[in-house]
Tab-separated table of C-alpha atoms in Angstrom:
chain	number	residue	atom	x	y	z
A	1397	UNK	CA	-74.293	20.821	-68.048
A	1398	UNK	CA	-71.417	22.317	-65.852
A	1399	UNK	CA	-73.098	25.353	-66.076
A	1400	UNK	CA	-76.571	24.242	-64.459
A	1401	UNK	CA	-74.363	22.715	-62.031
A	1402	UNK	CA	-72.676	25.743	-61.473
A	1403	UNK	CA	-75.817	27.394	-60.914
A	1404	UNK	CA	-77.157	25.152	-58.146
A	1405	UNK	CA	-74.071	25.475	-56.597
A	1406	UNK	CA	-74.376	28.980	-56.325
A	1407	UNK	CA	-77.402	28.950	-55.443
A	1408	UNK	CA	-76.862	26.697	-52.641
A	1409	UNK	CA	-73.988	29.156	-51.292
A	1410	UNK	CA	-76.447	32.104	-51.340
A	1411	UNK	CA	-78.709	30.382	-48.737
A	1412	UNK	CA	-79.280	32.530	-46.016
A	1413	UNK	CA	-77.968	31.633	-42.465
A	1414	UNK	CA	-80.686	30.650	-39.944
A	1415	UNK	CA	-81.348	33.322	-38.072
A	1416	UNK	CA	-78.842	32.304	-34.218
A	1417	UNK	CA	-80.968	33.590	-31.388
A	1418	UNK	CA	-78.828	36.249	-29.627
A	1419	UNK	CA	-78.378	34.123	-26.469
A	1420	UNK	CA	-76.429	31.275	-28.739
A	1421	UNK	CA	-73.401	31.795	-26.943
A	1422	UNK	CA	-74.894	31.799	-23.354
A	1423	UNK	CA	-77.194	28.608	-23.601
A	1424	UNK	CA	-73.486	27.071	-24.963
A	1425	UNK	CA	-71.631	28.212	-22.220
A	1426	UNK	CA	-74.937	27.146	-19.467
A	1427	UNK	CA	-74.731	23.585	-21.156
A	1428	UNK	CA	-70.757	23.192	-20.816
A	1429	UNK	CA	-71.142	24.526	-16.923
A	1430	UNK	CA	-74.125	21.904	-16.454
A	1431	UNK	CA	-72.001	18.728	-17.972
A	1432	UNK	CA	-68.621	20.101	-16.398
A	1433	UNK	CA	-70.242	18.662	-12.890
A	1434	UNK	CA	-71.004	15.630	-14.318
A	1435	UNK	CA	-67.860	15.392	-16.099
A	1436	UNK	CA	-65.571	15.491	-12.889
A	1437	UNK	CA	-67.199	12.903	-11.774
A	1438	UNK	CA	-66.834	11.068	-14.550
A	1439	UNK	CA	-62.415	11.961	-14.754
A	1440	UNK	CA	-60.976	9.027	-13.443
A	1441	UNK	CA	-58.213	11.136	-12.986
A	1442	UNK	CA	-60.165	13.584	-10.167
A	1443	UNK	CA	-61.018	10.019	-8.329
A	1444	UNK	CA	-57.708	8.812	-8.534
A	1445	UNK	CA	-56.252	11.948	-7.392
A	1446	UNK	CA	-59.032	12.287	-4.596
A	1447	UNK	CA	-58.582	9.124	-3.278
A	1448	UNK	CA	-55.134	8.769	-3.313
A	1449	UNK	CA	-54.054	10.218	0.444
A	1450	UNK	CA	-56.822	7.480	2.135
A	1451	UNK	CA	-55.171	4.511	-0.296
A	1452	UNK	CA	-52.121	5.936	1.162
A	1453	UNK	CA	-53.521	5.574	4.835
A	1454	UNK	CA	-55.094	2.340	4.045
A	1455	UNK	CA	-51.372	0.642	2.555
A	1456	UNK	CA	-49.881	2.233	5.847
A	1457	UNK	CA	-52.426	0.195	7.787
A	1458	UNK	CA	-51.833	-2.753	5.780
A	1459	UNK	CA	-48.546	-2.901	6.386
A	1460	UNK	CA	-47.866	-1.921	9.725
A	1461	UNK	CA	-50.643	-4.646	11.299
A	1462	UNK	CA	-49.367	-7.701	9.091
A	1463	UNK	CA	-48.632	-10.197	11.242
A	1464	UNK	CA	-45.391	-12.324	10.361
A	1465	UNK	CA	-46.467	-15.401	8.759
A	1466	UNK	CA	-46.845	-18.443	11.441
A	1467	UNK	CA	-45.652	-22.173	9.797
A	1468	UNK	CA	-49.115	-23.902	8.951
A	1469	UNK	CA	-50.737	-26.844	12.245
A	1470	UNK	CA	-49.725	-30.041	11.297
A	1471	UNK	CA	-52.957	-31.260	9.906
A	1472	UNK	CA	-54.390	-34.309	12.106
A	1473	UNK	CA	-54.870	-36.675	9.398
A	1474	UNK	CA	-51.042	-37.147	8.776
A	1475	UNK	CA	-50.621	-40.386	9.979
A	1476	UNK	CA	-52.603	-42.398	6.810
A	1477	UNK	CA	-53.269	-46.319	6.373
A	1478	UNK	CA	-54.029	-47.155	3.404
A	1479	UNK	CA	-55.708	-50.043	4.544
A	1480	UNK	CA	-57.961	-48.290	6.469
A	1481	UNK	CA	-61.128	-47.239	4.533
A	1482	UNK	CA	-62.511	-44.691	6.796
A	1483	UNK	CA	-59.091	-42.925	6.457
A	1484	UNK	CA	-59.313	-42.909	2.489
A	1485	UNK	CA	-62.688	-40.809	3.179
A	1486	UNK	CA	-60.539	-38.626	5.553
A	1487	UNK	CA	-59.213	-35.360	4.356
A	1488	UNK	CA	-55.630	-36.212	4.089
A	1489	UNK	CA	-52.923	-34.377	3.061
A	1490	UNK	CA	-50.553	-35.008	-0.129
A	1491	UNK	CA	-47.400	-35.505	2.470
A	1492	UNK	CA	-49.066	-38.102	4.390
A	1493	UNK	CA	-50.287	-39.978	1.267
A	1494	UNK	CA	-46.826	-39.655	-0.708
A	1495	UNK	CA	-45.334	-41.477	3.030
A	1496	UNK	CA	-48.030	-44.096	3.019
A	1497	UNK	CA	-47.195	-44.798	-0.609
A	1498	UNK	CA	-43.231	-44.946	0.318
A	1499	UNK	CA	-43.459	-47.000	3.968
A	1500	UNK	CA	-43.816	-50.549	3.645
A	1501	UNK	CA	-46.581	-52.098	5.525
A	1502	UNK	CA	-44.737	-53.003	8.826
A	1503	UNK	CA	-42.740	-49.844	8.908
A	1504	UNK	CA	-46.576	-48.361	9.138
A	1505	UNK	CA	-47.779	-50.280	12.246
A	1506	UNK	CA	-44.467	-49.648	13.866
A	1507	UNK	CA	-44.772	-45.452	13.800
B	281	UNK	CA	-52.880	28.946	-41.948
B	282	UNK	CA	-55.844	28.568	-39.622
B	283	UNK	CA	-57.405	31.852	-38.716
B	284	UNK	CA	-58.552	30.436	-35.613
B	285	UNK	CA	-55.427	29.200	-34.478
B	286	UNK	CA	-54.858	31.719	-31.702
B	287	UNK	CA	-57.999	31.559	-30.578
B	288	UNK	CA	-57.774	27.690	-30.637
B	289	UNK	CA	-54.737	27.780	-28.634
B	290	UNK	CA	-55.947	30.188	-26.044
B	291	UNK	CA	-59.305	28.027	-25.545
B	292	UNK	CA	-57.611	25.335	-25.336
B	293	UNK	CA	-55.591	26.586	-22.628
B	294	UNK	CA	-59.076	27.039	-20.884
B	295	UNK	CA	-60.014	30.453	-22.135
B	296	UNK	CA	-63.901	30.907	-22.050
B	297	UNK	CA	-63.727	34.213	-23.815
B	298	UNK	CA	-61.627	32.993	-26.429
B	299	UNK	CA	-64.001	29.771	-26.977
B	300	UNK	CA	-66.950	32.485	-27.127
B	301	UNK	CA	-65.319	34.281	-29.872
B	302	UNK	CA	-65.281	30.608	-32.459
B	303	UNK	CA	-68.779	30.221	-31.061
B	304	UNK	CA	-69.563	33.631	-32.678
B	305	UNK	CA	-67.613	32.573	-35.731
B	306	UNK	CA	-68.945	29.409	-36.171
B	307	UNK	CA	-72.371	29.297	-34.923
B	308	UNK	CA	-73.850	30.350	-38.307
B	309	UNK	CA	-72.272	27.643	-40.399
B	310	UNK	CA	-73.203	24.775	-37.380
B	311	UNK	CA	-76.824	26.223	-37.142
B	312	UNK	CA	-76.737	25.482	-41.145
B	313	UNK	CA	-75.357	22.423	-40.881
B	314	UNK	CA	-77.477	20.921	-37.863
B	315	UNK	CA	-80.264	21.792	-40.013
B	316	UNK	CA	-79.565	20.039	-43.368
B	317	UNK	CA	-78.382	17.354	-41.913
B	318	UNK	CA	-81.513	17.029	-39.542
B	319	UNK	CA	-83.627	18.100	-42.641
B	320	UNK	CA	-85.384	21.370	-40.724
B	321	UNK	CA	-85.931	19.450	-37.628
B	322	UNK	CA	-86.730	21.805	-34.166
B	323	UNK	CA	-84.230	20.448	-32.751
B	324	UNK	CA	-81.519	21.729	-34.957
B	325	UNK	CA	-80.663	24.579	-32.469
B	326	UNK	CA	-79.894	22.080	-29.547
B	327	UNK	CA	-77.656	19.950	-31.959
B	328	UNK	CA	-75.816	22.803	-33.017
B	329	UNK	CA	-75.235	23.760	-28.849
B	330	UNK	CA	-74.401	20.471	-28.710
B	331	UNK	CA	-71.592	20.320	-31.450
B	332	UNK	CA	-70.108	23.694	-29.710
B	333	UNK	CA	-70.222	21.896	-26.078
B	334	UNK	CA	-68.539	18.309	-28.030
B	335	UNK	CA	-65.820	21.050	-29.046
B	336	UNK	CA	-64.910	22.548	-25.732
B	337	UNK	CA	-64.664	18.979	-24.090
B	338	UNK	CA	-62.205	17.734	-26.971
B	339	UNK	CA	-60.217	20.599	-28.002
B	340	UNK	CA	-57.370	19.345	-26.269
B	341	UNK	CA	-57.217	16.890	-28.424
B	342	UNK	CA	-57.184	18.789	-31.290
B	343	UNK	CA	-54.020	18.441	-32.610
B	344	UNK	CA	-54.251	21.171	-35.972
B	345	UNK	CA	-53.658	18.752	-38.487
B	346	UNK	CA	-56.411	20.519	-40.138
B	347	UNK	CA	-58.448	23.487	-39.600
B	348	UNK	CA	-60.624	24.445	-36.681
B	349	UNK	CA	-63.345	24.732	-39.211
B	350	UNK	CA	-62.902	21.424	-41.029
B	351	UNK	CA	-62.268	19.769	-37.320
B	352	UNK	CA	-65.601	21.346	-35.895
B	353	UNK	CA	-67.427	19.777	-39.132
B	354	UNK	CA	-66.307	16.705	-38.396
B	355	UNK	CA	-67.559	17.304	-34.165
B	356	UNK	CA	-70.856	18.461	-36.309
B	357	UNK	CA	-71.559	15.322	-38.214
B	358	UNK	CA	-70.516	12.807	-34.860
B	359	UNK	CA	-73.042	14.735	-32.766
B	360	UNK	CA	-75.662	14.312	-35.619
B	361	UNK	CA	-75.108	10.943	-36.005
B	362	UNK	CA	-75.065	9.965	-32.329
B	363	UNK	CA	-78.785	11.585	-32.050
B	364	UNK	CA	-80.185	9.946	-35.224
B	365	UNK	CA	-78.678	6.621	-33.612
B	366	UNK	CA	-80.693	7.545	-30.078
B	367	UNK	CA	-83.542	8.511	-32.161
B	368	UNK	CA	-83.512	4.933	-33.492
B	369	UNK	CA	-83.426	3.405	-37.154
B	370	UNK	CA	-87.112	2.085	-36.835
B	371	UNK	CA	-88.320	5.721	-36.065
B	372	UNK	CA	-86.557	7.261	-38.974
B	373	UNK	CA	-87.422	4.589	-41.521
B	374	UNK	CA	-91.131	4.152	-40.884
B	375	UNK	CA	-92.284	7.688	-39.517
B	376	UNK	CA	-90.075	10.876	-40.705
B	377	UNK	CA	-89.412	9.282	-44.076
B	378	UNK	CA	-93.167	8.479	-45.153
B	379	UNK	CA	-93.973	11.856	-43.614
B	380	UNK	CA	-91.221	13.219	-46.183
B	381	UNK	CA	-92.747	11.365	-48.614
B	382	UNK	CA	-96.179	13.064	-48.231
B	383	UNK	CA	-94.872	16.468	-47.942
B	384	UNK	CA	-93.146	15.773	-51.232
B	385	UNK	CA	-91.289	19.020	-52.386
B	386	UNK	CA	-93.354	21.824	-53.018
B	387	UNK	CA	-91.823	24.257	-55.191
B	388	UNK	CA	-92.814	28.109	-53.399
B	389	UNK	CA	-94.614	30.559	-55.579
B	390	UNK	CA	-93.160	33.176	-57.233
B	391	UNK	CA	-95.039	36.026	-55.576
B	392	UNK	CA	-95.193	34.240	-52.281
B	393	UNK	CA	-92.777	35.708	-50.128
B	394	UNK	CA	-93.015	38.379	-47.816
B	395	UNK	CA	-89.847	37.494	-46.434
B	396	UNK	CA	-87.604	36.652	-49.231
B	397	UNK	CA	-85.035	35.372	-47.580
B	398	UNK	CA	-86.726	33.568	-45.482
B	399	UNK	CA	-88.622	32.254	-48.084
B	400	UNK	CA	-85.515	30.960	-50.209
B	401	UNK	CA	-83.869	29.379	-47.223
B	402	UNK	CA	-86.672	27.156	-46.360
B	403	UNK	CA	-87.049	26.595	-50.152
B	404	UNK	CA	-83.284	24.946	-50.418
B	405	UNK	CA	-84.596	23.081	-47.005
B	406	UNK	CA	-86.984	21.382	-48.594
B	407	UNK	CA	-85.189	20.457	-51.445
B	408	UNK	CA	-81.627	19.476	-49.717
B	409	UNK	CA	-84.111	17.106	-47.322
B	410	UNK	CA	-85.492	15.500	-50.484
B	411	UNK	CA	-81.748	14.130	-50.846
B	412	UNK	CA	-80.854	11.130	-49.340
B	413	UNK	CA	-77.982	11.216	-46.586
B	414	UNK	CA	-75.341	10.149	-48.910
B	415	UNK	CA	-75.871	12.952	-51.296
B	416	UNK	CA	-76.959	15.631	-48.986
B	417	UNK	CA	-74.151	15.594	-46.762
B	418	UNK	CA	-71.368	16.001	-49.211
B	419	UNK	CA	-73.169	18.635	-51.503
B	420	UNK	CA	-74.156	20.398	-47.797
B	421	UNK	CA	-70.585	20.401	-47.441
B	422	UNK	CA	-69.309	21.678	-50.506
B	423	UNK	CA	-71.897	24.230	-51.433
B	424	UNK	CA	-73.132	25.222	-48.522
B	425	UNK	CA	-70.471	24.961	-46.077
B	426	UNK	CA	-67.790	25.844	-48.525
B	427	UNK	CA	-65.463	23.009	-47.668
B	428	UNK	CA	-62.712	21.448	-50.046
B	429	UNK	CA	-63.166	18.073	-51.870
B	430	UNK	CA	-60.468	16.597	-50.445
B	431	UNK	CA	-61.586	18.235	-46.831
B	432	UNK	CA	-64.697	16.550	-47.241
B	433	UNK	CA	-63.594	13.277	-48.423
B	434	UNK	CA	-61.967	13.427	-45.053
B	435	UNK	CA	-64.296	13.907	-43.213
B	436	UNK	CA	-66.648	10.906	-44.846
B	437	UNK	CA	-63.829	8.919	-44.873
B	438	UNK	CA	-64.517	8.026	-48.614
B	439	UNK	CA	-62.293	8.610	-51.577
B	440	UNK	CA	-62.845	11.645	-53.547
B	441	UNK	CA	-63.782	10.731	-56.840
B	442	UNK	CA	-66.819	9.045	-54.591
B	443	UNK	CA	-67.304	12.930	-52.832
B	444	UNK	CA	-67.051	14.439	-56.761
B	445	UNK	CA	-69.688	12.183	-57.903
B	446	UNK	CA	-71.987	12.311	-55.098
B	447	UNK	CA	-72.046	16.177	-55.540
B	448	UNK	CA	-72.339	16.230	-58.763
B	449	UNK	CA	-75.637	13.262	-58.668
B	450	UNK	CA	-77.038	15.738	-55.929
B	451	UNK	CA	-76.716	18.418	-57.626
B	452	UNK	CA	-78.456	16.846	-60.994
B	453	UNK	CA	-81.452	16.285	-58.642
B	454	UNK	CA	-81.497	19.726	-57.163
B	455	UNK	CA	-81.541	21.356	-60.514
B	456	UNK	CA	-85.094	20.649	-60.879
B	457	UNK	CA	-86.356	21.269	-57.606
B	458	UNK	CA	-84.870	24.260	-57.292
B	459	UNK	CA	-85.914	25.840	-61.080
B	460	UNK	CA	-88.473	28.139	-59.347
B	461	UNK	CA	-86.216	29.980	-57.482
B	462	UNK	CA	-83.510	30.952	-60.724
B	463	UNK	CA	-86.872	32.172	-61.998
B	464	UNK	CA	-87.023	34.841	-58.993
B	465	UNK	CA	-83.605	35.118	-58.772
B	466	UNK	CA	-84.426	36.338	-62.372
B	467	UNK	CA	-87.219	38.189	-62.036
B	468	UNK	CA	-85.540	39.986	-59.348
């Protein structure tokens, strides 16, 4: 038995090599030069590298034409009556509600 | 000790020339390989330039932790994979294995051959592609490649009392198919 297996394993090790056409070694080298093309495109690192002076430009820009922050119009709906329905369908905002909720009813008239 | 180490080092370093030279080593073995593992298919000469142009883009990942040789196998059998994948399941079930089917192994003729060699190669073809994939790829290995057990187990990722039986199954199914040719081998 470990002899017949012995024997197909030999036999198996005695089988020929394909015959390599001679230009093996140039149609490799041709295929790596056609995918290297692709393959830069494909390196993040080549973008990131590429890009990286006009992201530098653009963060310049960024910073140098931000306006300082200007404090927020006082929204028109701040004065609120809660007895008012048309006001309830008003956009109002959470400060004017929270002082409609907090002034008593004569205090409201009077402001 | 790797004997490709140097050369390993220097292509990975970017060295064309010394990436040509483990082409020349290695392009026998992956031309063999490609082929089992494709059973004779055409296209076995573009896998194996693919496996070589897989190896140039990783090598700097290679870390040695085992040889160039074992590492390329293990390129070899992702690229084959990958392209029986593309070539989809449905195509390989239902057309290339009823075509094997038909062209059930035909043992050559003792006085056929012109060419030998030729003869004998496309002889252990035949009757490696008779094998199905989880037999043929580890006896491939072993016997044909010359790998280690434990190399190959590997590379399967199996265990290798699985890799010693599988070999030893595909060889008990060889035996027969390949009786003509210890005949000539006889003969001769």
């Amino acid at each position: 038995m470990e002899d017949e297996q012995d024997r197909v394993a030999a036999l198996l090790r005695s089988m020929p090599p394909p015959d390599a056409r001679g230009d093996f070694v140039a149609r490799v080298n041709a295929r790596i030069d056609a995918t290297a093309g692709w393959l830069v495109l494909a390196d993040f690192r080549t973008w990131t590298l590429r890009l990286a002076p006009a992201a530098c430009v653009l963060a310049l820009i960024a910073i140098l034409w931000r306006t300082p922050a200007t404090p927020a119009p006082v929204a028109a709906a701040t004065m609120f009556s809660p007895a008012s329905s048309t006001d309830w369908q008003k956009d109002v905002s959470g400060d004017a509600l929270l002082d409609a909720a907090l002034t008593p009813n004569g205090e409201q008239g009077a402001r | 000790m790797d004997p490709d180490r140097e050369l390993v080092e220097a292509a990975a370093a970017g060295s064309r020339d010394a990436f040509d030279e483990l082409v020349r080593r290695h392009q026998a073995a992956m031309l063999t390989l490609a082929r089992v593992l494709t059973e004779g298919r055409a296209d076995a000469d573009d896998l194996a330039q693919e496996i070589f142009v897989r190896a140039w883009r990783s090598l700097r990942g290679f870390r040695g932790e085992s040889t160039f040789r074992t590492w390329l196998h293990r390129v070899a059998i992702n690229v084959v994979r990958s392209s029986q994948v593309r070539e989809g399941r449905l195509n390989r079930l239902f057309v290339r294995r009823s075509a094997r089917e038909e062209d059930a192994f035909d043992p050559p003729a003792v006085d056929e051959p012109v060419d030998a060699a030729l003869a004998r190669r496309d002889a252990i073809d035949r009757a490696l592609a008779s094998l199905p994939d989880e037999l043929r790829v580890p006896v491939t290995l072993r016997d044909v490649q010359g790998l280690e057990y434990k190399e190959i187990a590997a590379l399967l990722n199996v265990p290798i009392g699985t890799v010693e039986s599988r070999i030893f199954r595909a060889r008990e199914r060889l035996k027969p198919l390949l009786e003509p040719l210890w005949k000539t081998n006889r003969t001769a």
